[in-house]
PDB file of C-alpha atoms in Angstrom:
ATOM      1  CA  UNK A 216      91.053  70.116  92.977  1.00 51.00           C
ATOM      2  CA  UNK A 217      88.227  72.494  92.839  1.00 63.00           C
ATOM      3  CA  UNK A 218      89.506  75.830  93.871  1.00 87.00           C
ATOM      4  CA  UNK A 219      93.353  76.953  94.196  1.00 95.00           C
ATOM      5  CA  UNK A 220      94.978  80.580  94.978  1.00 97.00           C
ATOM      6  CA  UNK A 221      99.001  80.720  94.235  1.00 98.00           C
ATOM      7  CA  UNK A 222     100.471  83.700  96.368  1.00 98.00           C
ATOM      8  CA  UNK A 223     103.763  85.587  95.564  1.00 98.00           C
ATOM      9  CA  UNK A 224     105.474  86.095  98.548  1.00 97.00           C
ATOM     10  CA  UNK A 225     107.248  88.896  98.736  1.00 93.00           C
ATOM     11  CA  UNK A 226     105.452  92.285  98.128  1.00 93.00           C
ATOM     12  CA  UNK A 227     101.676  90.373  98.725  1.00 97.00           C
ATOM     13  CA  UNK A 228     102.104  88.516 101.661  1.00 98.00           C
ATOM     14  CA  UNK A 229     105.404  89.892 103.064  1.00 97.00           C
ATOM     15  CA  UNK A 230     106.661  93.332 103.903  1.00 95.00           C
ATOM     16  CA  UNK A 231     109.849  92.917 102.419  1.00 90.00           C
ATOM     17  CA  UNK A 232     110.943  96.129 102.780  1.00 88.00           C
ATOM     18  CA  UNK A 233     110.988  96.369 106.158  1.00 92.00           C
ATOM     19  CA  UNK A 234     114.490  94.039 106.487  1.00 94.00           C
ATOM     20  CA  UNK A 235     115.223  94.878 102.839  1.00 89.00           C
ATOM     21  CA  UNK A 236     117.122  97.982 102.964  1.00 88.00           C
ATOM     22  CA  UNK A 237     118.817  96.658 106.573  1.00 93.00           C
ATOM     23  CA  UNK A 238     120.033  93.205 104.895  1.00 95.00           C
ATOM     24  CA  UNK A 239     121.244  94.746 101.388  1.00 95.00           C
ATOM     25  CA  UNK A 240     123.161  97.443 103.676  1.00 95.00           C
ATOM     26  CA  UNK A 241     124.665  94.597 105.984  1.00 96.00           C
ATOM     27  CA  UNK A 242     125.768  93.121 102.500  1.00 96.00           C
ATOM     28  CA  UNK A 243     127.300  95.615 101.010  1.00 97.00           C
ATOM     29  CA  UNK A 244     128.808  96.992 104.190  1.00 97.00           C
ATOM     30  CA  UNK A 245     130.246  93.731 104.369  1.00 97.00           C
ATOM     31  CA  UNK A 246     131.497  94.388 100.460  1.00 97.00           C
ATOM     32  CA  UNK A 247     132.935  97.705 101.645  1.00 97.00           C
ATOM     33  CA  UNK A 248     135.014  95.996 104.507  1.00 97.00           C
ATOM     34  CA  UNK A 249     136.456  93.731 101.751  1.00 96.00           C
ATOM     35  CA  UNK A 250     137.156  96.458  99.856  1.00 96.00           C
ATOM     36  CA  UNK A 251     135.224  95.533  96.847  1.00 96.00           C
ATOM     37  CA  UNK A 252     132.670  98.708  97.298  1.00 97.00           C
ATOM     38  CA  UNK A 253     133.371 101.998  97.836  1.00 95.00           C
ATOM     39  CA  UNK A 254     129.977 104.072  96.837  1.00 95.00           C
ATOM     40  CA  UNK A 255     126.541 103.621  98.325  1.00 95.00           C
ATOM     41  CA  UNK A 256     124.251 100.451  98.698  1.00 96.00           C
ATOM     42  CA  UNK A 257     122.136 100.428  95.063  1.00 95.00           C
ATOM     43  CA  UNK A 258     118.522 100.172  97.158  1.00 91.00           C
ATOM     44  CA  UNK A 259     116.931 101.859  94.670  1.00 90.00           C
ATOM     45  CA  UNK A 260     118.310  99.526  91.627  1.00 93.00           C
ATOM     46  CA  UNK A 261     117.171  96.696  94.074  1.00 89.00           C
ATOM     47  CA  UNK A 262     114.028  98.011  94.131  1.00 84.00           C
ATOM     48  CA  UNK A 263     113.806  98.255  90.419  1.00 82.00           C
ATOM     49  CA  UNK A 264     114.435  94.517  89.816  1.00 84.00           C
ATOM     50  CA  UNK A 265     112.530  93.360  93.113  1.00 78.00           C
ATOM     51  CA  UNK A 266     110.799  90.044  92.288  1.00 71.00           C
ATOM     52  CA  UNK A 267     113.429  88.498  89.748  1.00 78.00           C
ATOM     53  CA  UNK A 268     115.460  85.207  91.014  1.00 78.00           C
ATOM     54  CA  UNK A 269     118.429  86.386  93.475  1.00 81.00           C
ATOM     55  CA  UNK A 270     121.367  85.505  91.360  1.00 83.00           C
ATOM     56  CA  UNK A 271     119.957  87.637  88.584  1.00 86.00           C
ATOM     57  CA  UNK A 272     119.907  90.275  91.199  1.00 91.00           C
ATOM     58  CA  UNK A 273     123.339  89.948  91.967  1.00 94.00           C
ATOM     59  CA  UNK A 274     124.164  89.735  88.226  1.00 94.00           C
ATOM     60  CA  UNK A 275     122.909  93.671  87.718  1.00 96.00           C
ATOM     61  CA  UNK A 276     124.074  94.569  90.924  1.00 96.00           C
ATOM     62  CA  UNK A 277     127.437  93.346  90.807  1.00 97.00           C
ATOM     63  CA  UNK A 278     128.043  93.216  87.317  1.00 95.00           C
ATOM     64  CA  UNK A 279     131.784  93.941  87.019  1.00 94.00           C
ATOM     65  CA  UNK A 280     132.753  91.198  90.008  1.00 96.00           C
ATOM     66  CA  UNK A 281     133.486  87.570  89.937  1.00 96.00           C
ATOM     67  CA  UNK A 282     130.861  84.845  90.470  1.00 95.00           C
ATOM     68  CA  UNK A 283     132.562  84.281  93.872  1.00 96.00           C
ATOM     69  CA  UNK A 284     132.168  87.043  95.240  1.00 96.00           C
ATOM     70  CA  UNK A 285     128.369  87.669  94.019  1.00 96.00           C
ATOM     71  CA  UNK A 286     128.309  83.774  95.238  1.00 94.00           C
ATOM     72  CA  UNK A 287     129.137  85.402  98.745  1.00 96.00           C
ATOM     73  CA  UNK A 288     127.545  88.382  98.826  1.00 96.00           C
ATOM     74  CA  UNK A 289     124.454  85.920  98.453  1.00 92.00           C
ATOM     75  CA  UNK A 290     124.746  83.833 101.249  1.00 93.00           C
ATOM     76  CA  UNK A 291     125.489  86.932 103.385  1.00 96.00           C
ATOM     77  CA  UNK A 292     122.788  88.528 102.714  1.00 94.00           C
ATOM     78  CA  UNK A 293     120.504  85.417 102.952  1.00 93.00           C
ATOM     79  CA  UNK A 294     122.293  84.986 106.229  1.00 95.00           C
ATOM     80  CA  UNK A 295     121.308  88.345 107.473  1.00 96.00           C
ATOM     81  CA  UNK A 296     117.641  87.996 105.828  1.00 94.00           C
ATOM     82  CA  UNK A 297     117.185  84.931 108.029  1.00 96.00           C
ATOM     83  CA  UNK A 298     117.871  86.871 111.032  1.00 96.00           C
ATOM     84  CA  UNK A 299     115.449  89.935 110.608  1.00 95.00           C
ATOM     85  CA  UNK A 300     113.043  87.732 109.879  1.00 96.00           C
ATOM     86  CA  UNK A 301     113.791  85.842 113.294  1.00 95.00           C
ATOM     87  CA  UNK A 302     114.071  88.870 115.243  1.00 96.00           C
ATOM     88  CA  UNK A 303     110.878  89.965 114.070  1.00 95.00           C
ATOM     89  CA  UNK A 304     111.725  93.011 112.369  1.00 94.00           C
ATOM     90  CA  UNK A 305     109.698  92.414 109.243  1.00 95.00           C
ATOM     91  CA  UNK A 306     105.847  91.678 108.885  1.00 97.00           C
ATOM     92  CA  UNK A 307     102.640  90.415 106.743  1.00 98.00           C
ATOM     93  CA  UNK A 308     100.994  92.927 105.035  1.00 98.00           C
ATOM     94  CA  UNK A 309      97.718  93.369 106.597  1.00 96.00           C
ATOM     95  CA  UNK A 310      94.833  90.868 106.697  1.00 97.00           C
ATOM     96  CA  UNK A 311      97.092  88.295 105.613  1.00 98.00           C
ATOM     97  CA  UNK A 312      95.726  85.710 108.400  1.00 97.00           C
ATOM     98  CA  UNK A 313      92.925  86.799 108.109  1.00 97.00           C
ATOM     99  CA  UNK A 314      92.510  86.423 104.867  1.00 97.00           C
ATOM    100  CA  UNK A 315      94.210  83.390 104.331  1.00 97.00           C
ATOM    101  CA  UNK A 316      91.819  81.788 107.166  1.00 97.00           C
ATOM    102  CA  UNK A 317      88.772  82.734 105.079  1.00 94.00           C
ATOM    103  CA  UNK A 318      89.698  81.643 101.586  1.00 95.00           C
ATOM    104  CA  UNK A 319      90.516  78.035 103.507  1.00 95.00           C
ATOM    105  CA  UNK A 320      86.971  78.351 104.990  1.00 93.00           C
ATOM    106  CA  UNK A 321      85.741  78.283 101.917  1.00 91.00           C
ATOM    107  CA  UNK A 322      87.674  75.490 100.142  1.00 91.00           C
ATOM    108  CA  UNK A 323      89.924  77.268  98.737  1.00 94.00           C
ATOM    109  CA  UNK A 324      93.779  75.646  98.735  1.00 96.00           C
ATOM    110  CA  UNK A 325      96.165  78.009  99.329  1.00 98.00           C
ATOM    111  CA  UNK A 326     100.031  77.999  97.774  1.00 98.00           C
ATOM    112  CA  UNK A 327     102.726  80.042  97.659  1.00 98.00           C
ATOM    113  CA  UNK A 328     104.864  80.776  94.542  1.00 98.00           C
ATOM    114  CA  UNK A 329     108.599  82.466  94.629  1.00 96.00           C
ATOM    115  CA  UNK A 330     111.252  83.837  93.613  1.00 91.00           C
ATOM    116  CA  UNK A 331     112.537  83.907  96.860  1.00 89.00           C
ATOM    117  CA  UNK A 332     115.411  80.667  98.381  1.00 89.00           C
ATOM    118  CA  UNK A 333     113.567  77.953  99.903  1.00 94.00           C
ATOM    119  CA  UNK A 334     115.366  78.638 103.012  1.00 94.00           C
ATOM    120  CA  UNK A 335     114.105  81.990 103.101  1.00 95.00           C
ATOM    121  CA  UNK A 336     111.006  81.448 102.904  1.00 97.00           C
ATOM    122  CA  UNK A 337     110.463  78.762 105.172  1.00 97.00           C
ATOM    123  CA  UNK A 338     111.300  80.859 107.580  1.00 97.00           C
ATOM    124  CA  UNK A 339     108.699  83.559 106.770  1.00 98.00           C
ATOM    125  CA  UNK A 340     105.690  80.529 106.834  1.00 98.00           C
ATOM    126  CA  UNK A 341     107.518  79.671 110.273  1.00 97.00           C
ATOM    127  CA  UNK A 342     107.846  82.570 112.029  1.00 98.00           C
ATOM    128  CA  UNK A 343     104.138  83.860 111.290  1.00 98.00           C
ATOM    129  CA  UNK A 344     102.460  80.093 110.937  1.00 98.00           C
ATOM    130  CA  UNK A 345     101.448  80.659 107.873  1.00 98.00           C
ATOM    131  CA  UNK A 346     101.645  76.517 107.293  1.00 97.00           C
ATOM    132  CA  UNK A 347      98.345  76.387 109.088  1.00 97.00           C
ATOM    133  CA  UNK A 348      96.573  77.637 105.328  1.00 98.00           C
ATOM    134  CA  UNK A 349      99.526  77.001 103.086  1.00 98.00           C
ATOM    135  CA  UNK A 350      99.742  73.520 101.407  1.00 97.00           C
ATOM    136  CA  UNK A 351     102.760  74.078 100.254  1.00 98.00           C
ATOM    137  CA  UNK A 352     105.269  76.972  99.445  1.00 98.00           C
ATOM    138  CA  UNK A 353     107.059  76.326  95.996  1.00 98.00           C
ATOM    139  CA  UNK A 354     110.598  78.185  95.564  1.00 96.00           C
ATOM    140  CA  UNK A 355     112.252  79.523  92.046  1.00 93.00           C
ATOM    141  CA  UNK A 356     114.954  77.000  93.041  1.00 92.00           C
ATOM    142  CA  UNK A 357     113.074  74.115  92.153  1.00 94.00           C
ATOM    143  CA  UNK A 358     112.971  75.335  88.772  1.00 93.00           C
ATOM    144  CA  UNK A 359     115.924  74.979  86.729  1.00 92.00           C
ATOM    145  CA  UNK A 360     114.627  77.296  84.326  1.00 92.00           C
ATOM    146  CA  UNK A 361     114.228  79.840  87.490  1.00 88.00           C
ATOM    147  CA  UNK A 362     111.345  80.805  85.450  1.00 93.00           C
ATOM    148  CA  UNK A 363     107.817  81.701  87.436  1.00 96.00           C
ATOM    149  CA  UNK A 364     105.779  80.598  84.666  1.00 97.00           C
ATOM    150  CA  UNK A 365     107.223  76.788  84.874  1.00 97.00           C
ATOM    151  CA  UNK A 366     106.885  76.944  88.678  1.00 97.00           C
ATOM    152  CA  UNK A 367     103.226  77.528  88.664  1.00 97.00           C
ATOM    153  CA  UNK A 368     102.662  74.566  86.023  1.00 97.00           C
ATOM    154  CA  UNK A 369     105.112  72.437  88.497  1.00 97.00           C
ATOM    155  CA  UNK A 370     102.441  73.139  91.499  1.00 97.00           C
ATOM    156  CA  UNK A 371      99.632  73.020  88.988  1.00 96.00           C
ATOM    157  CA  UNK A 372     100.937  69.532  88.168  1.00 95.00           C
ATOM    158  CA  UNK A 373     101.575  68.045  91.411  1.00 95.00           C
ATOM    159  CA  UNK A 374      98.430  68.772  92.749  1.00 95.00           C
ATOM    160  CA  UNK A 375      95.942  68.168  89.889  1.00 93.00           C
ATOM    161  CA  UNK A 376      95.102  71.989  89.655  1.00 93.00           C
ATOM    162  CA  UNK A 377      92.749  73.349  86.934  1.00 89.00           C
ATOM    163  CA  UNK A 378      91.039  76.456  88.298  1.00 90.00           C
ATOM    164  CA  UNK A 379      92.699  79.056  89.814  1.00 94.00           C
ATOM    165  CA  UNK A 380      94.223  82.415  90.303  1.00 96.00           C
ATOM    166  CA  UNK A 381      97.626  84.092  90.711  1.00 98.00           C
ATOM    167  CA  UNK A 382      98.013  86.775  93.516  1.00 98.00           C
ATOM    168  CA  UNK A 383     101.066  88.761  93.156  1.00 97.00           C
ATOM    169  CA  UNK A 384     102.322  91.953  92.452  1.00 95.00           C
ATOM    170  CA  UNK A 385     105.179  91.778  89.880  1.00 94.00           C
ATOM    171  CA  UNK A 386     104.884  90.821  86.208  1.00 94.00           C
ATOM    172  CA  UNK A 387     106.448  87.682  86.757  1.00 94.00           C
ATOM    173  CA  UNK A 388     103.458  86.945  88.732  1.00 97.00           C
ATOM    174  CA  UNK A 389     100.786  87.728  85.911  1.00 97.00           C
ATOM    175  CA  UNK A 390     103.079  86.325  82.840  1.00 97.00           C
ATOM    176  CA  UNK A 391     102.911  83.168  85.113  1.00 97.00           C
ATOM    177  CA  UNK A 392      98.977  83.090  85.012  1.00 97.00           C
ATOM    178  CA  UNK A 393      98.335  84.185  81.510  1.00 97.00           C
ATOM    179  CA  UNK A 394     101.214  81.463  80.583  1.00 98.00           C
ATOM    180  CA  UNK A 395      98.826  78.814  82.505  1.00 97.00           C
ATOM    181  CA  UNK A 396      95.502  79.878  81.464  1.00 96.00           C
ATOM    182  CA  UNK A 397      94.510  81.163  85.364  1.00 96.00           C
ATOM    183  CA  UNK A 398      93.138  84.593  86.625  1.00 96.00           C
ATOM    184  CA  UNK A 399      95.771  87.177  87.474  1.00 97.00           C
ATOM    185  CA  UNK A 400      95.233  88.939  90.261  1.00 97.00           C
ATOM    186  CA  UNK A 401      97.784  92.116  90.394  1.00 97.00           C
ATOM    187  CA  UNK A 402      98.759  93.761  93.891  1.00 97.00           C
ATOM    188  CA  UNK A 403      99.278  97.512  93.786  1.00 97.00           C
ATOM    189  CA  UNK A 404     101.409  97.474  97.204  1.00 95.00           C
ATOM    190  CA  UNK A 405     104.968  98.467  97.241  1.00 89.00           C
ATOM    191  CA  UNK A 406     107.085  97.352  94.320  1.00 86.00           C
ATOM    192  CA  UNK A 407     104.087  97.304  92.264  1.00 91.00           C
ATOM    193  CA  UNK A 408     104.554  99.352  88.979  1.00 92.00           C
ATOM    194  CA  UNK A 409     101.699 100.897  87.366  1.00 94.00           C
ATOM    195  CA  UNK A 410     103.027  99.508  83.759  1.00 96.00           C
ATOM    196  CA  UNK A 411     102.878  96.310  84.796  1.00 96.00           C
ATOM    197  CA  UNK A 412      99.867  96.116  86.682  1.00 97.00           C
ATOM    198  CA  UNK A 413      98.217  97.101  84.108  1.00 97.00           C
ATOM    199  CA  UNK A 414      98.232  93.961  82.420  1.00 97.00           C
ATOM    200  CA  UNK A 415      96.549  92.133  85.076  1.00 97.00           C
ATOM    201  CA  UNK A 416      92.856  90.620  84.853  1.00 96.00           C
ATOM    202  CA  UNK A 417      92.017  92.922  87.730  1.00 95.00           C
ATOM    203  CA  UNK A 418      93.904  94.750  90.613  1.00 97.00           C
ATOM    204  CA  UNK A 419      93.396  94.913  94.229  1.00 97.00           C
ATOM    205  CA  UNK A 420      94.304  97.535  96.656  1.00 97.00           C
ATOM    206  CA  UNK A 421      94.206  95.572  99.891  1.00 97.00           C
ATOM    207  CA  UNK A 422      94.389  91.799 100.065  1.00 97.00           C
ATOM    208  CA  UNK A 423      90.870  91.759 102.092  1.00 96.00           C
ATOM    209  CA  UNK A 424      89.252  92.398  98.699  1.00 96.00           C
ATOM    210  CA  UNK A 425      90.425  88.709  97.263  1.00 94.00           C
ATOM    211  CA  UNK A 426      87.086  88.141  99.805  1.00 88.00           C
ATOM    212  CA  UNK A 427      84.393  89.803  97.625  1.00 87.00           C
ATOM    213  CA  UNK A 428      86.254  89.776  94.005  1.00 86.00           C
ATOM    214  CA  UNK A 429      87.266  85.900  94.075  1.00 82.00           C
ATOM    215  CA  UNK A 430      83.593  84.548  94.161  1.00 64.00           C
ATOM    216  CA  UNK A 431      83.126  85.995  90.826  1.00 57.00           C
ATOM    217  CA  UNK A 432      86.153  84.983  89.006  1.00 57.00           C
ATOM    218  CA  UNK A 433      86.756  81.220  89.887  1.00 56.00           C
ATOM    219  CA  UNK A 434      84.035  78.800  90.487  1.00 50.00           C
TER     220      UNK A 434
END
């Protein structure tokens, strides 16, 4: 295979935040009602941690509860993800298609990489047909190691990939390129951190730059 870009999902090609902060509140309001919470929904800490496999999320977010109930709080709020997504209420960040369209134009194949569930993310490439670019969308839970860095090599593997780039904008994301010997390409959109990006082969802005900077970085 000639040419190959990996996408994260969430935070470069999805606006997670928009059904974030509603699904995490449905969660926890669902906590409260159980009467296993009683102060307010950690966003913020969410947002701290955004990017890392979900039952690691539950780990720091419900540390002092059983594995049950973290189990449940889970599927809830995968259950209420699912739905916003349906209902429209989240959204690509701009010149996704777009972009996605020209990169294919010009032999590039496109995959997705996540930390997100499988079911989960299906439903983002459904809902916005983003299967007409995608080859195919790899999820953490294919991974027993739920490590990013062993996903990549999985895809890289499967489909005879040598030369490519990463696209994300977590360090998960470029600890999975440098791990694989491909170009990282960091995101500075919303759960970017400065600290992190900084460790990136280069940084982007808006994803219609991949357009002009990918040219000169994998051939």
């Amino acid at each position: 295979m000639a040419q190959a870009i990996i996408f994260d999902m969430d935070g470069t090609l999805f606006q997670t935040d928009k059904i974030l902060e509603l699904s995490l509140e449905d969660a926890f309001n669902r906590l409260r009602a159980q009467g296993e919470w009683d102060i307010e929904t950690p966003i913020d800490q969410y947002r701290e941690i955004m990017g890392v496999p979900l039952p690691k999320v539950w780990e720091a977010l419900l540390p002092h509860h059983s594995i049950e109930v973290r189990e449940q709080t889970d599927a809830y709020f995968l259950e209420r993800l699912l739905e916003n997504i349906k209902s429209g209420k989240g959204a690509l960040y701009p010149n996704v298609k777009e972009v996605l369209s020209h990169l294919v134009d010009h032999e590039y194949s496109i995959f997705i990489a996540s930390n997100g569930l499988k079911e989960y993310l299906e439903a983002i490439v459904s809902y916005y047909h983003l299967d007409q670019w995608v080859t195919e969308t790899f999820s953490i839970q294919q991974i027993d190691s739920l490590h990013k860095s062993d996903l990549v090599k999985s895809i890289m593997d499967k489909h005879q990939v040598t030369n490519a780039a990463i696209v994300g904008d977590r360090l998960s994301d470029i600890k999975a390129a440098k791990d694989n010997g491909l170009i990282s390409i960091g995101c500075n959109f919303d759960f970017a951190r400065e600290d992190e990006l900084a460790q990136a082969d280069m940084v982007i802005d808006d994803l219609s730059e991949l357009e002009t900077v990918l040219p000169k970085r994998i051939n």
